[in-house]
Coordinates of C-alpha atoms in Angstrom, one line a residue:
Chain P
X898 CA 287.3 184.4 84.0
X899 CA 286.2 188.0 84.0
X900 CA 287.4 190.9 81.5
X901 CA 286.9 194.4 81.4
X902 CA 285.6 196.1 78.3
X903 CA 285.5 199.7 77.7
X904 CA 282.8 200.8 75.3
X905 CA 280.7 203.5 74.5
X906 CA 278.1 201.1 72.7
X907 CA 274.5 200.4 74.4
X908 CA 275.0 198.1 77.3
X909 CA 272.0 196.2 76.6
X910 CA 273.2 195.2 73.2
X911 CA 276.3 194.2 74.2
X912 CA 275.1 191.8 77.0
X913 CA 273.1 189.8 74.5
X914 CA 276.1 188.5 72.8
X915 CA 278.6 188.3 75.4
X916 CA 276.3 186.4 77.7
X917 CA 276.4 183.8 74.8
X918 CA 280.2 183.1 75.5
X919 CA 279.5 181.8 78.8
X920 CA 281.5 184.2 80.9
X921 CA 280.0 187.4 82.1
X922 CA 282.6 190.0 81.9
X923 CA 282.2 193.2 83.4
X924 CA 282.3 196.2 81.0
X925 CA 281.8 200.0 81.8
X926 CA 281.0 202.6 79.8
X927 CA 284.0 204.6 78.5
X928 CA 283.7 208.4 79.6
X929 CA 286.9 209.9 77.9
X930 CA 285.0 212.0 75.5
X931 CA 281.9 213.5 75.3
X932 CA 278.8 211.2 74.1
X933 CA 277.5 212.7 70.8
X934 CA 274.3 212.7 71.6
X935 CA 271.6 215.4 72.1
X936 CA 270.3 214.3 75.8
X937 CA 268.9 217.3 77.8
X938 CA 271.1 215.6 80.7
X939 CA 274.3 216.4 78.7
X940 CA 274.0 220.1 78.5
X941 CA 277.2 221.6 76.9
X942 CA 278.0 225.1 76.4
X943 CA 276.6 226.1 73.1
X944 CA 280.0 228.2 72.1
X945 CA 282.6 225.4 73.0
X946 CA 283.4 222.7 70.9
X947 CA 282.8 219.3 72.9
X948 CA 285.9 217.4 72.1
X949 CA 289.4 217.9 70.7
X950 CA 290.3 216.6 67.1
X951 CA 289.6 213.0 67.4
X952 CA 290.5 211.5 63.9
X953 CA 292.1 212.9 60.7
X954 CA 290.1 215.3 59.1
X955 CA 287.9 216.1 62.1
X956 CA 287.1 219.9 62.5
X957 CA 285.6 220.0 66.2
X958 CA 282.7 222.4 65.9
X959 CA 280.6 224.0 68.8
X960 CA 276.7 223.4 69.2
X961 CA 276.1 226.9 67.8
X962 CA 278.4 226.2 64.4
X963 CA 276.6 223.1 64.1
X964 CA 273.2 224.5 64.3
X965 CA 273.9 227.3 61.6
X966 CA 275.6 224.7 59.4
X967 CA 272.6 222.3 59.5
X968 CA 270.3 225.0 58.6
X969 CA 272.6 226.6 56.1
X970 CA 273.8 223.1 54.2
X971 CA 270.1 222.1 54.1
X972 CA 269.3 225.2 52.0
X973 CA 272.5 225.1 50.2
X974 CA 272.1 221.5 49.3
X975 CA 268.4 222.0 48.0
X976 CA 269.2 224.9 46.1
X977 CA 272.3 223.7 44.5
X978 CA 272.4 219.6 45.1
X979 CA 275.7 219.5 43.0
X980 CA 277.6 220.9 46.2
X981 CA 278.4 217.8 47.8
X982 CA 280.4 219.0 50.4
X983 CA 277.0 220.8 51.9
X984 CA 275.4 217.5 51.3
X985 CA 278.1 215.6 53.3
X986 CA 277.7 218.5 55.9
X987 CA 273.9 218.0 56.4
X988 CA 274.3 214.4 56.7
X989 CA 276.9 214.8 59.5
X990 CA 275.4 217.5 61.7
X991 CA 271.9 216.0 61.5
X992 CA 273.1 212.4 62.4
X993 CA 273.5 212.9 66.2
X994 CA 272.1 209.7 68.0
X995 CA 271.3 207.9 65.1
X996 CA 274.7 207.0 64.3
X997 CA 274.7 205.5 67.8
X998 CA 271.9 203.1 66.6
X999 CA 273.3 202.3 63.3
X1000 CA 276.5 201.3 65.1
X1001 CA 274.4 199.3 67.8
X1002 CA 272.5 197.7 65.2
X1003 CA 276.0 196.5 63.3
X1004 CA 277.3 195.2 66.6
X1005 CA 274.4 192.6 66.9
X1006 CA 275.3 191.0 63.5
X1007 CA 278.6 188.8 63.4
X1008 CA 279.5 190.3 60.0
X1009 CA 278.9 194.0 61.2
X1010 CA 281.2 193.3 64.1
X1011 CA 283.8 192.3 61.9
X1012 CA 283.6 195.6 59.7
X1013 CA 283.6 197.4 62.9
X1014 CA 286.7 195.9 64.2
X1015 CA 288.5 195.9 60.7
X1016 CA 287.4 199.1 59.5
X1017 CA 287.6 198.2 55.6
X1018 CA 287.7 201.5 53.5
X1019 CA 286.6 201.6 49.8
X1020 CA 288.9 203.1 47.2
X1021 CA 289.9 202.1 44.0
X1022 CA 292.9 200.6 45.2
X1023 CA 291.0 198.3 47.9
X1024 CA 288.0 197.2 45.4
X1025 CA 290.6 196.7 42.8
X1026 CA 288.6 197.8 39.8
X1027 CA 290.6 196.2 37.0
X1028 CA 290.1 192.7 38.8
X1029 CA 286.3 193.4 38.9
X1030 CA 286.3 194.5 35.6
X1031 CA 287.5 190.9 34.6
X1032 CA 284.5 189.2 36.2
X1033 CA 281.7 187.5 34.2
X1034 CA 278.8 189.9 33.3
X1035 CA 276.0 189.3 35.8
X1036 CA 278.3 189.1 38.6
X1037 CA 277.7 192.0 41.5
X1038 CA 281.4 193.0 40.9
X1039 CA 281.1 193.6 37.4
X1040 CA 277.6 195.1 37.4
X1041 CA 279.3 197.5 39.9
X1042 CA 282.3 198.5 37.7
X1043 CA 279.8 198.9 35.1
X1044 CA 277.8 201.2 36.8
X1045 CA 280.9 203.2 37.9
X1046 CA 281.9 203.5 34.2
X1047 CA 278.6 204.3 32.8
X1048 CA 278.4 207.6 35.3
X1049 CA 282.2 208.2 35.2
X1050 CA 282.6 208.3 38.9
X1051 CA 285.1 206.6 41.1
X1052 CA 284.9 205.5 44.8
X1053 CA 287.6 207.7 45.4
X1054 CA 285.4 210.8 45.2
X1055 CA 283.5 210.9 48.4
X1056 CA 284.1 213.7 50.5
X1057 CA 285.7 212.6 54.2
X1058 CA 283.8 212.9 57.3
X1059 CA 284.5 216.1 59.3
X1060 CA 281.8 217.0 61.8
X1061 CA 281.2 213.7 63.8
X1062 CA 282.7 213.9 67.3
X1063 CA 283.5 210.1 67.6
X1064 CA 285.9 207.9 65.7
X1065 CA 283.8 205.3 65.7
X1066 CA 280.8 206.9 64.5
X1067 CA 283.1 209.0 62.2
X1068 CA 283.7 205.5 60.4
X1069 CA 280.1 204.2 60.3
X1070 CA 279.3 207.4 58.5
X1071 CA 282.0 206.9 56.1
X1072 CA 281.3 203.5 55.5
X1073 CA 277.7 204.5 54.8
X1074 CA 278.6 207.1 52.4
X1075 CA 281.2 204.5 50.5
X1076 CA 278.6 201.6 50.2
X1077 CA 275.7 204.0 48.5
X1078 CA 277.2 203.0 44.8
X1079 CA 276.8 199.3 46.0
X1080 CA 273.2 200.1 46.8
X1081 CA 272.6 201.5 43.3
X1082 CA 274.0 198.2 41.8
X1083 CA 271.8 195.9 44.3
X1084 CA 268.6 197.9 43.6
X1085 CA 269.0 198.6 40.2
X1086 CA 268.0 202.0 40.7
X1087 CA 269.1 204.8 38.1
X1088 CA 271.2 207.7 39.2
X1089 CA 268.9 210.2 38.2
X1090 CA 267.2 212.6 40.7
X1091 CA 264.1 210.4 41.2
X1092 CA 266.4 207.4 41.5
X1093 CA 268.5 208.9 44.1
X1094 CA 265.2 210.0 46.1
X1095 CA 263.9 206.4 46.0
X1096 CA 267.2 205.1 47.2
X1097 CA 267.0 208.1 49.8
X1098 CA 263.6 206.5 51.0
X1099 CA 265.1 202.8 50.8
X1100 CA 267.8 204.1 53.3
X1101 CA 265.4 205.8 55.4
X1102 CA 263.5 202.5 55.8
X1103 CA 266.9 201.0 56.8
X1104 CA 268.8 203.5 58.7
X1105 CA 266.6 206.1 60.0
X1106 CA 268.8 208.8 59.3
X1107 CA 267.4 212.4 59.5
X1108 CA 269.5 213.0 56.2
X1109 CA 267.4 210.5 54.7
X1110 CA 264.1 211.7 55.8
X1111 CA 265.1 215.5 54.6
X1112 CA 266.1 214.3 50.9
X1113 CA 262.9 212.1 51.0
X1114 CA 260.6 214.6 52.1
X1115 CA 261.9 217.8 50.6
X1116 CA 264.0 216.4 47.4
X1117 CA 260.6 215.5 45.5
X1118 CA 259.8 219.2 45.6
X1119 CA 262.5 219.7 42.6
X1120 CA 260.7 216.8 40.3
X1121 CA 258.1 217.2 37.8
X1122 CA 254.6 215.9 38.7
X1123 CA 254.9 213.0 36.5
X1124 CA 258.0 212.0 38.0
X1125 CA 256.8 212.9 41.8
X1126 CA 253.8 210.6 40.6
X1127 CA 256.0 207.6 39.5
X1128 CA 258.1 208.2 42.7
X1129 CA 255.2 208.0 45.0
X1130 CA 253.1 205.2 43.3
X1131 CA 255.9 202.6 42.0
X1132 CA 259.4 203.5 43.8
X1133 CA 258.4 204.5 47.5
X1134 CA 256.1 201.3 48.0
X1135 CA 258.8 199.3 46.9
X1136 CA 261.4 201.2 48.8
X1137 CA 260.0 201.2 52.0
X1138 CA 258.8 197.5 51.8
X1139 CA 262.2 196.2 51.0
X1140 CA 263.9 198.8 53.0
X1141 CA 262.3 197.4 56.2
X1142 CA 262.6 194.0 55.6
X1143 CA 265.8 193.2 54.1
X1144 CA 269.1 192.7 56.0
X1145 CA 270.6 195.8 57.3
X1146 CA 273.0 196.5 54.4
X1147 CA 275.3 198.3 56.8
X1148 CA 276.3 194.8 57.9
X1149 CA 277.4 193.5 54.8
X1150 CA 280.7 192.9 53.6
X1151 CA 280.5 193.9 49.9
X1152 CA 284.3 193.1 49.1
X1153 CA 283.3 189.6 49.5
X1154 CA 280.2 189.6 47.6
X1155 CA 281.7 190.9 44.4
X1156 CA 281.8 187.6 42.5
X1157 CA 278.3 186.2 43.4
X1158 CA 275.6 187.0 40.9
X1159 CA 273.6 189.8 41.1
X1160 CA 270.1 187.9 41.7
X1161 CA 271.8 185.7 44.4
X1162 CA 273.0 188.9 46.1
X1163 CA 269.6 190.3 46.3
X1164 CA 268.0 187.1 47.0
X1165 CA 270.2 186.6 50.1
X1166 CA 269.9 190.3 51.3
X1167 CA 266.2 190.3 50.7
X1168 CA 266.1 192.8 48.4
X1169 CA 264.0 192.5 45.2
X1170 CA 265.1 194.6 42.2
X1171 CA 263.3 198.0 41.7
X1172 CA 260.3 198.0 39.4
X1173 CA 261.4 199.2 36.1
X1174 CA 259.3 201.8 35.0
Chain C
X1378 CA 260.8 222.2 31.2
X1379 CA 264.4 222.9 29.7
X1380 CA 265.5 223.2 33.4
X1381 CA 264.5 220.0 34.3
X1382 CA 266.2 218.2 31.9
X1383 CA 269.3 219.9 32.5
X1384 CA 268.6 219.0 36.4
X1385 CA 268.0 215.5 35.2
X1386 CA 271.2 215.3 33.1
X1387 CA 273.3 217.1 36.3
X1388 CA 271.9 214.4 38.5
X1389 CA 273.5 211.6 36.5
X1390 CA 276.6 213.1 38.0
X1391 CA 274.9 213.0 41.3
X1392 CA 277.4 210.4 42.7
X1393 CA 280.2 212.6 41.6
X1394 CA 278.8 215.4 44.1
X1395 CA 281.7 214.9 46.2
X1396 CA 284.3 215.8 43.4
X1397 CA 283.4 219.2 44.4
X1398 CA 286.7 219.5 46.7
X1399 CA 287.8 222.4 44.7
X1400 CA 291.8 222.5 44.2
X1401 CA 292.0 226.2 45.9
X1402 CA 291.0 224.5 49.4
X1403 CA 293.4 221.8 48.6
X1404 CA 296.1 224.1 48.2
X1405 CA 295.2 225.9 51.4
X1406 CA 295.4 223.0 53.3
X1407 CA 298.6 221.7 51.9
X1408 CA 300.2 224.9 52.7
X1409 CA 299.1 224.6 56.2
X1410 CA 300.4 220.9 56.4
X1411 CA 303.7 222.5 55.2
X1412 CA 303.6 224.9 57.8
X1413 CA 303.1 222.4 60.6
X1414 CA 306.0 220.3 59.4
X1415 CA 308.0 223.2 59.3
X1416 CA 307.1 224.0 62.9
X1417 CA 308.0 220.5 63.9
X1418 CA 311.1 220.7 62.1
X1419 CA 312.2 223.9 63.4
X1420 CA 311.2 222.7 67.0
X1421 CA 313.4 219.5 66.6
X1422 CA 316.1 221.4 65.5
X1423 CA 316.1 224.0 68.2
X1424 CA 316.0 221.3 70.8
X1425 CA 319.1 219.7 69.5
X1426 CA 321.2 223.1 68.6
X1427 CA 320.1 224.8 71.5
X1428 CA 320.5 227.8 69.8
X1429 CA 318.4 230.8 71.2
X1430 CA 318.5 233.0 68.0
X1431 CA 316.3 231.3 65.0
X1432 CA 317.8 231.7 61.6
X1433 CA 314.4 233.3 60.5
X1434 CA 312.4 235.7 62.3
X1435 CA 308.4 234.5 62.7
X1436 CA 305.6 236.4 62.5
X1437 CA 301.8 235.7 63.0
X1438 CA 299.7 234.2 60.4
X1439 CA 296.1 234.3 62.3
X1440 CA 297.0 232.8 65.6
X1441 CA 299.8 230.3 64.2
X1442 CA 303.4 231.4 64.3
X1443 CA 305.0 231.1 60.8
X1444 CA 308.5 232.2 59.2
X1445 CA 308.0 236.0 57.6
X1446 CA 309.0 234.7 54.4
X1447 CA 306.1 232.3 53.9
X1448 CA 303.4 234.5 55.5
X1449 CA 303.4 236.3 52.0
X1450 CA 302.6 233.3 50.2
X1451 CA 300.0 232.1 52.7
X1452 CA 298.0 235.5 52.3
X1453 CA 298.2 235.1 48.6
X1454 CA 296.7 231.7 48.8
X1455 CA 293.8 232.8 51.0
X1456 CA 292.9 235.7 48.9
X1457 CA 293.2 233.7 45.5
X1458 CA 291.0 231.2 47.2
X1459 CA 288.5 233.9 48.5
X1460 CA 288.7 236.0 45.4
X1461 CA 285.6 235.1 43.4
X1462 CA 283.1 235.2 46.5
X1463 CA 285.0 238.0 47.9
X1464 CA 282.1 240.7 47.7
X1465 CA 279.2 238.2 48.7
X1466 CA 281.2 237.2 51.8
X1467 CA 281.6 240.6 52.5
X1468 CA 277.8 241.5 52.3
X1469 CA 277.2 238.0 54.5
X1470 CA 279.7 238.5 57.0
X1471 CA 279.2 242.0 57.9
X1472 CA 275.2 242.1 56.9
X1473 CA 276.0 244.6 54.4
X1474 CA 277.3 247.2 56.7
X1475 CA 281.2 247.0 55.1
X1476 CA 279.1 249.3 52.4
X1477 CA 278.5 252.0 55.2
X1478 CA 281.7 251.9 56.6
X1479 CA 283.2 252.6 53.1
X1480 CA 281.0 255.2 52.0
X1481 CA 281.6 256.8 55.4
X1482 CA 285.5 256.6 54.5
X1483 CA 285.2 258.1 51.4
X1484 CA 283.2 260.9 52.8
X1485 CA 286.1 261.6 55.4
X1486 CA 288.5 261.8 52.6
X1487 CA 286.3 264.3 50.8
X1488 CA 288.4 264.4 47.7
X1489 CA 288.4 267.5 45.5
X1490 CA 288.8 267.7 41.8
X1491 CA 291.8 266.3 40.2
X1492 CA 293.1 264.1 43.1
X1493 CA 295.5 261.3 42.2
X1494 CA 294.6 258.5 44.7
X1495 CA 296.7 255.3 45.3
X1496 CA 294.3 252.6 46.5
X1497 CA 296.7 249.9 48.1
X1498 CA 294.9 246.5 48.5
X1499 CA 292.7 247.8 46.7
X1500 CA 291.7 244.5 44.9
X1501 CA 287.7 244.1 44.0
X1502 CA 287.9 247.9 43.7
X1503 CA 285.1 249.1 46.0
X1504 CA 287.3 252.0 47.2
X1505 CA 288.2 253.1 44.0
X1506 CA 284.7 253.1 42.6
X1507 CA 283.5 255.2 45.4
X1508 CA 286.1 257.6 44.9
X1509 CA 285.4 258.3 41.3
X1510 CA 281.7 258.3 42.1
X1511 CA 282.1 261.0 44.9
X1512 CA 284.3 263.1 42.6
X1513 CA 281.7 263.0 39.7
X1514 CA 278.5 263.4 42.0
X1515 CA 279.9 265.9 44.5
X1516 CA 282.3 267.9 42.1
X1517 CA 281.0 267.0 38.5
X1518 CA 284.6 266.2 37.9
X1519 CA 286.2 263.7 35.6
X1520 CA 289.8 264.3 36.3
X1521 CA 290.1 262.5 39.3
X1522 CA 292.4 259.3 38.9
X1523 CA 292.9 256.2 41.1
X1524 CA 295.5 253.5 40.7
X1525 CA 294.1 250.1 41.9
X1526 CA 297.1 248.6 43.7
X1527 CA 297.0 245.1 45.0
X1528 CA 299.5 242.1 45.7
X1529 CA 297.1 239.5 44.4
X1530 CA 296.3 239.1 40.5
X1531 CA 293.1 237.1 41.2
X1532 CA 291.5 240.1 43.5
X1533 CA 292.7 242.3 40.5
X1534 CA 290.8 240.6 38.1
X1535 CA 287.9 240.5 39.7
X1536 CA 288.3 244.5 40.3
X1537 CA 288.9 244.9 36.6
X1538 CA 285.8 242.9 35.9
X1539 CA 283.7 244.9 38.0
X1540 CA 284.8 248.1 36.6
X1541 CA 284.0 247.0 33.0
X1542 CA 280.2 247.7 34.0
X1543 CA 281.1 251.2 35.0
X1544 CA 281.5 254.4 33.1
X1545 CA 285.3 254.5 33.9
X1546 CA 286.0 251.6 32.2
X1547 CA 288.4 252.0 29.6
X1548 CA 289.4 255.8 30.7
X1549 CA 292.3 257.5 32.1
X1550 CA 290.6 257.7 35.7
X1551 CA 291.2 254.2 36.6
X1552 CA 294.5 251.9 35.9
X1553 CA 295.5 248.7 37.9
X1554 CA 299.0 247.6 39.3
X1555 CA 300.1 244.6 40.9
X1556 CA 302.9 244.8 43.4
X1557 CA 303.9 244.6 47.1
X1558 CA 302.8 247.6 49.3
X1559 CA 305.9 247.2 51.2
X1560 CA 308.1 248.3 48.4
X1561 CA 306.3 250.6 45.6
X1562 CA 309.3 250.6 43.7
X1563 CA 307.3 252.0 40.3
X1564 CA 305.8 254.8 42.1
X1565 CA 307.8 258.1 42.3
X1566 CA 308.5 260.1 45.2
X1567 CA 305.5 262.7 46.0
X1568 CA 303.6 261.9 43.6
X1569 CA 299.9 260.9 44.8
X1570 CA 297.7 263.3 46.8
X1571 CA 296.0 260.6 48.7
X1572 CA 296.9 256.8 50.0
X1573 CA 294.1 254.7 51.0
X1574 CA 294.2 251.1 52.1
X1575 CA 291.0 249.6 53.2
X1576 CA 291.0 245.8 55.0
X1577 CA 294.6 245.3 53.6
X1578 CA 297.1 246.5 56.0
X1579 CA 296.5 243.7 58.3
X1580 CA 297.5 241.1 55.9
X1581 CA 301.1 242.5 55.2
X1582 CA 304.0 241.2 57.0
X1583 CA 305.5 244.5 57.8
X1584 CA 303.3 247.2 58.5
X1585 CA 306.0 249.8 59.4
X1586 CA 307.8 249.2 55.7
X1587 CA 304.1 249.8 54.4
X1588 CA 303.6 253.0 56.4
X1589 CA 307.2 253.9 55.1
X1590 CA 306.4 253.5 51.4
X1591 CA 303.1 255.4 52.1
X1592 CA 305.0 258.5 53.3
X1593 CA 307.2 258.4 50.4
X1594 CA 305.0 258.4 47.7
X1595 CA 302.5 261.1 49.1
X1596 CA 303.1 264.6 47.9
X1597 CA 303.9 267.0 50.9
X1598 CA 300.1 268.1 52.2
X1599 CA 298.9 264.2 50.9
X1600 CA 296.5 262.5 53.0
X1601 CA 297.2 258.7 54.2
X1602 CA 293.5 256.9 55.1
X1603 CA 293.4 253.3 56.5
X1604 CA 290.2 251.5 57.0
X1605 CA 290.9 248.3 59.0
X1606 CA 289.2 246.1 61.7
X1607 CA 290.0 247.0 65.2
X1608 CA 289.5 246.4 68.7
X1609 CA 286.0 246.6 70.3
X1610 CA 286.5 248.0 73.9
X1611 CA 283.0 247.6 75.0
X1612 CA 282.9 244.2 77.0
X1613 CA 279.4 243.0 76.2
X1614 CA 279.8 243.7 72.5
X1615 CA 283.2 242.5 72.3
X1616 CA 281.8 239.1 73.5
X1617 CA 279.0 239.1 70.8
X1618 CA 281.6 239.9 68.1
X1619 CA 283.7 237.1 69.6
X1620 CA 281.0 234.5 69.1
X1621 CA 280.3 236.0 66.1
X1622 CA 283.5 236.1 64.3
X1623 CA 284.8 232.4 65.4
X1624 CA 281.4 230.6 65.1
X1625 CA 279.6 232.1 62.5
X1626 CA 281.9 233.5 60.1
X1627 CA 283.8 230.5 59.5
X1628 CA 280.7 228.3 59.3
X1629 CA 279.1 230.7 56.5
X1630 CA 282.3 230.6 54.7
X1631 CA 282.0 227.2 54.7
X1632 CA 278.5 227.1 53.4
X1633 CA 278.6 230.3 51.0
X1634 CA 282.6 229.6 49.5
X1635 CA 283.4 226.1 50.8
X1636 CA 286.6 227.5 52.7
X1637 CA 286.5 227.4 56.3
X1638 CA 290.1 227.8 56.5
X1639 CA 290.4 230.9 54.8
X1640 CA 288.0 232.8 56.8
X1641 CA 289.1 231.2 60.1
X1642 CA 292.4 233.3 59.1
X1643 CA 290.7 236.3 58.5
X1644 CA 288.7 236.3 61.8
X1645 CA 292.4 235.5 63.7
X1646 CA 294.2 238.3 61.8
X1647 CA 292.0 240.9 63.3
X1648 CA 292.8 239.7 66.5
X1649 CA 296.6 239.9 65.9
X1650 CA 296.4 243.1 64.6
X1651 CA 297.6 246.2 66.7
X1652 CA 294.4 248.1 68.6
X1653 CA 293.7 251.7 67.5
X1654 CA 296.0 253.6 69.7
X1655 CA 299.1 251.5 69.0
X1656 CA 298.3 251.7 65.4
X1657 CA 298.1 255.7 65.6
X1658 CA 301.2 255.7 67.3
X1659 CA 302.9 253.5 64.3
X1660 CA 301.5 256.4 61.5
X1661 CA 303.0 258.8 63.7
X1662 CA 306.3 257.0 63.8
X1663 CA 306.4 256.6 60.3
X1664 CA 306.5 260.7 59.8
X1665 CA 302.8 261.3 59.4
X1666 CA 301.2 264.5 61.4
X1667 CA 297.8 263.3 62.9
X1668 CA 295.1 265.1 64.2
X1669 CA 293.7 264.6 67.8
X1670 CA 293.6 260.8 68.6
X1671 CA 294.5 259.9 64.9
X1672 CA 291.4 257.4 64.3
X1673 CA 287.8 257.2 64.3
X1674 CA 285.9 254.1 65.6
X1675 CA 283.2 252.7 63.4
X1676 CA 280.4 250.4 64.7
X1677 CA 281.8 250.4 68.4
X1678 CA 285.5 249.5 67.2
X1679 CA 284.7 246.7 64.8
X1680 CA 286.2 248.9 62.2
X1681 CA 288.3 252.2 62.5
X1682 CA 289.6 254.9 60.3
X1683 CA 293.1 256.3 60.7
X1684 CA 294.4 259.2 59.3
X1685 CA 297.8 261.0 58.8
X1686 CA 298.8 263.8 57.0
X1687 CA 302.3 264.3 55.3
X1688 CA 303.5 268.0 56.3

């Protein structure tokens, strides 16, 4: 039996898991929308947005606008880290082919595939924060809600994705942003500037997104020398080691891990809690 | 040290970064959503009624079409959003050239001592300040007076704030009035020596009414002057200007003010405004006497000064 599958994912990735099923379907890369990658073989006019509006909140921008926005948001985010929209814009304009890579890695894992298929969103309703508050102490869900309440933030305050020219990759970006709070709970890193930078090193080892690299290399400029020393002596080695050996956290369906104790979650994912200094 | 600990305290809110979705841009996008709903409703009702004449006249709001009575509210929202960053954005968008334009504008007006000026859409007070400075520096005169008139209270607030830092604060020389340029009901006929409107007239719903009111309040011999964005004739510069307007400006608006939509409206409204000759004709039709062509191009036509006398 043969099936026709239209996808923009990397064919070699798909071949691996499809051949396990026994059948060998044919699949073609969909060419409906422009591939959002920076290859020299896909030269586009720098003044025209490559696609129309693809999803709610999508703002198609031309390559020239993308460059200006990337540079401008980089400087603005560095000067004023409270401009969350600029941090978000920087992440989106620099994501390019790296979101493709993350999506392909998600396709290689059964839980990741399920996430891409079902596309869960994380808001305070879907997470049912009140139910989580009833959980016993030490469970992942309880610690997560405690973290949210301490910092007085909620999962609803994330900036939506605007500048990614693909609906699926926009979801990947959105998921990456939404799961950020879980990383804090998992690793135990505090929400201070150096904690955030350490987490960005961790994410860099995991995802390789340019945004994480920019934050990792330029973020420490804002720290004092003792914070920088602590960052590079303690946090960064921990982050690089754990980020590269742990399971790819984008594949984790966090919603289903809420009732497990934090230590068990850390053990299963291969992450040691961050060293307390 | 103090700033670093302050930063650490601020950084505890690091995950609340994205709460910075300001209500002002939320307001603008809500209004555009209402616009789209209205458009789809009117489209469906037109299809069902087969009625050729629409109940409400439509006008342009940037590249969109909106009912006339909505345009004023939408423009008000735009300027409420941009008011606090208006002057910075002007500098960013024009590279500071707007200051040269306004200086030249004032030198062209060349007010004499004791002139009473009505500066419409005067908002943040650039023209009013230049007027008073010109009279003081050129004539050593303190009797000239200007009424800064604007439809938007936020812009007037910014203007008042700026004037507190000048020697004209709390003097008879400057006063502020809120109102609609299409209906200057509180200003008596034949009372003003000069009327200026800088970068405001393209936002008005009925430009002809604005011109008629301008004619009414000016004294005989009074001068109407308008500084406004206009059409670039040179094709090469026009292309560069288009790229700059549509690619750079909204992006800069997003970076500096987190408001892409308002600046998108601003650049679209420039394209919708009549070109130089047509606007000069509108000024003549309102009763003004124009000298020569009636306009002067600035920066290849990016801006233009139109002038008319009430004789």
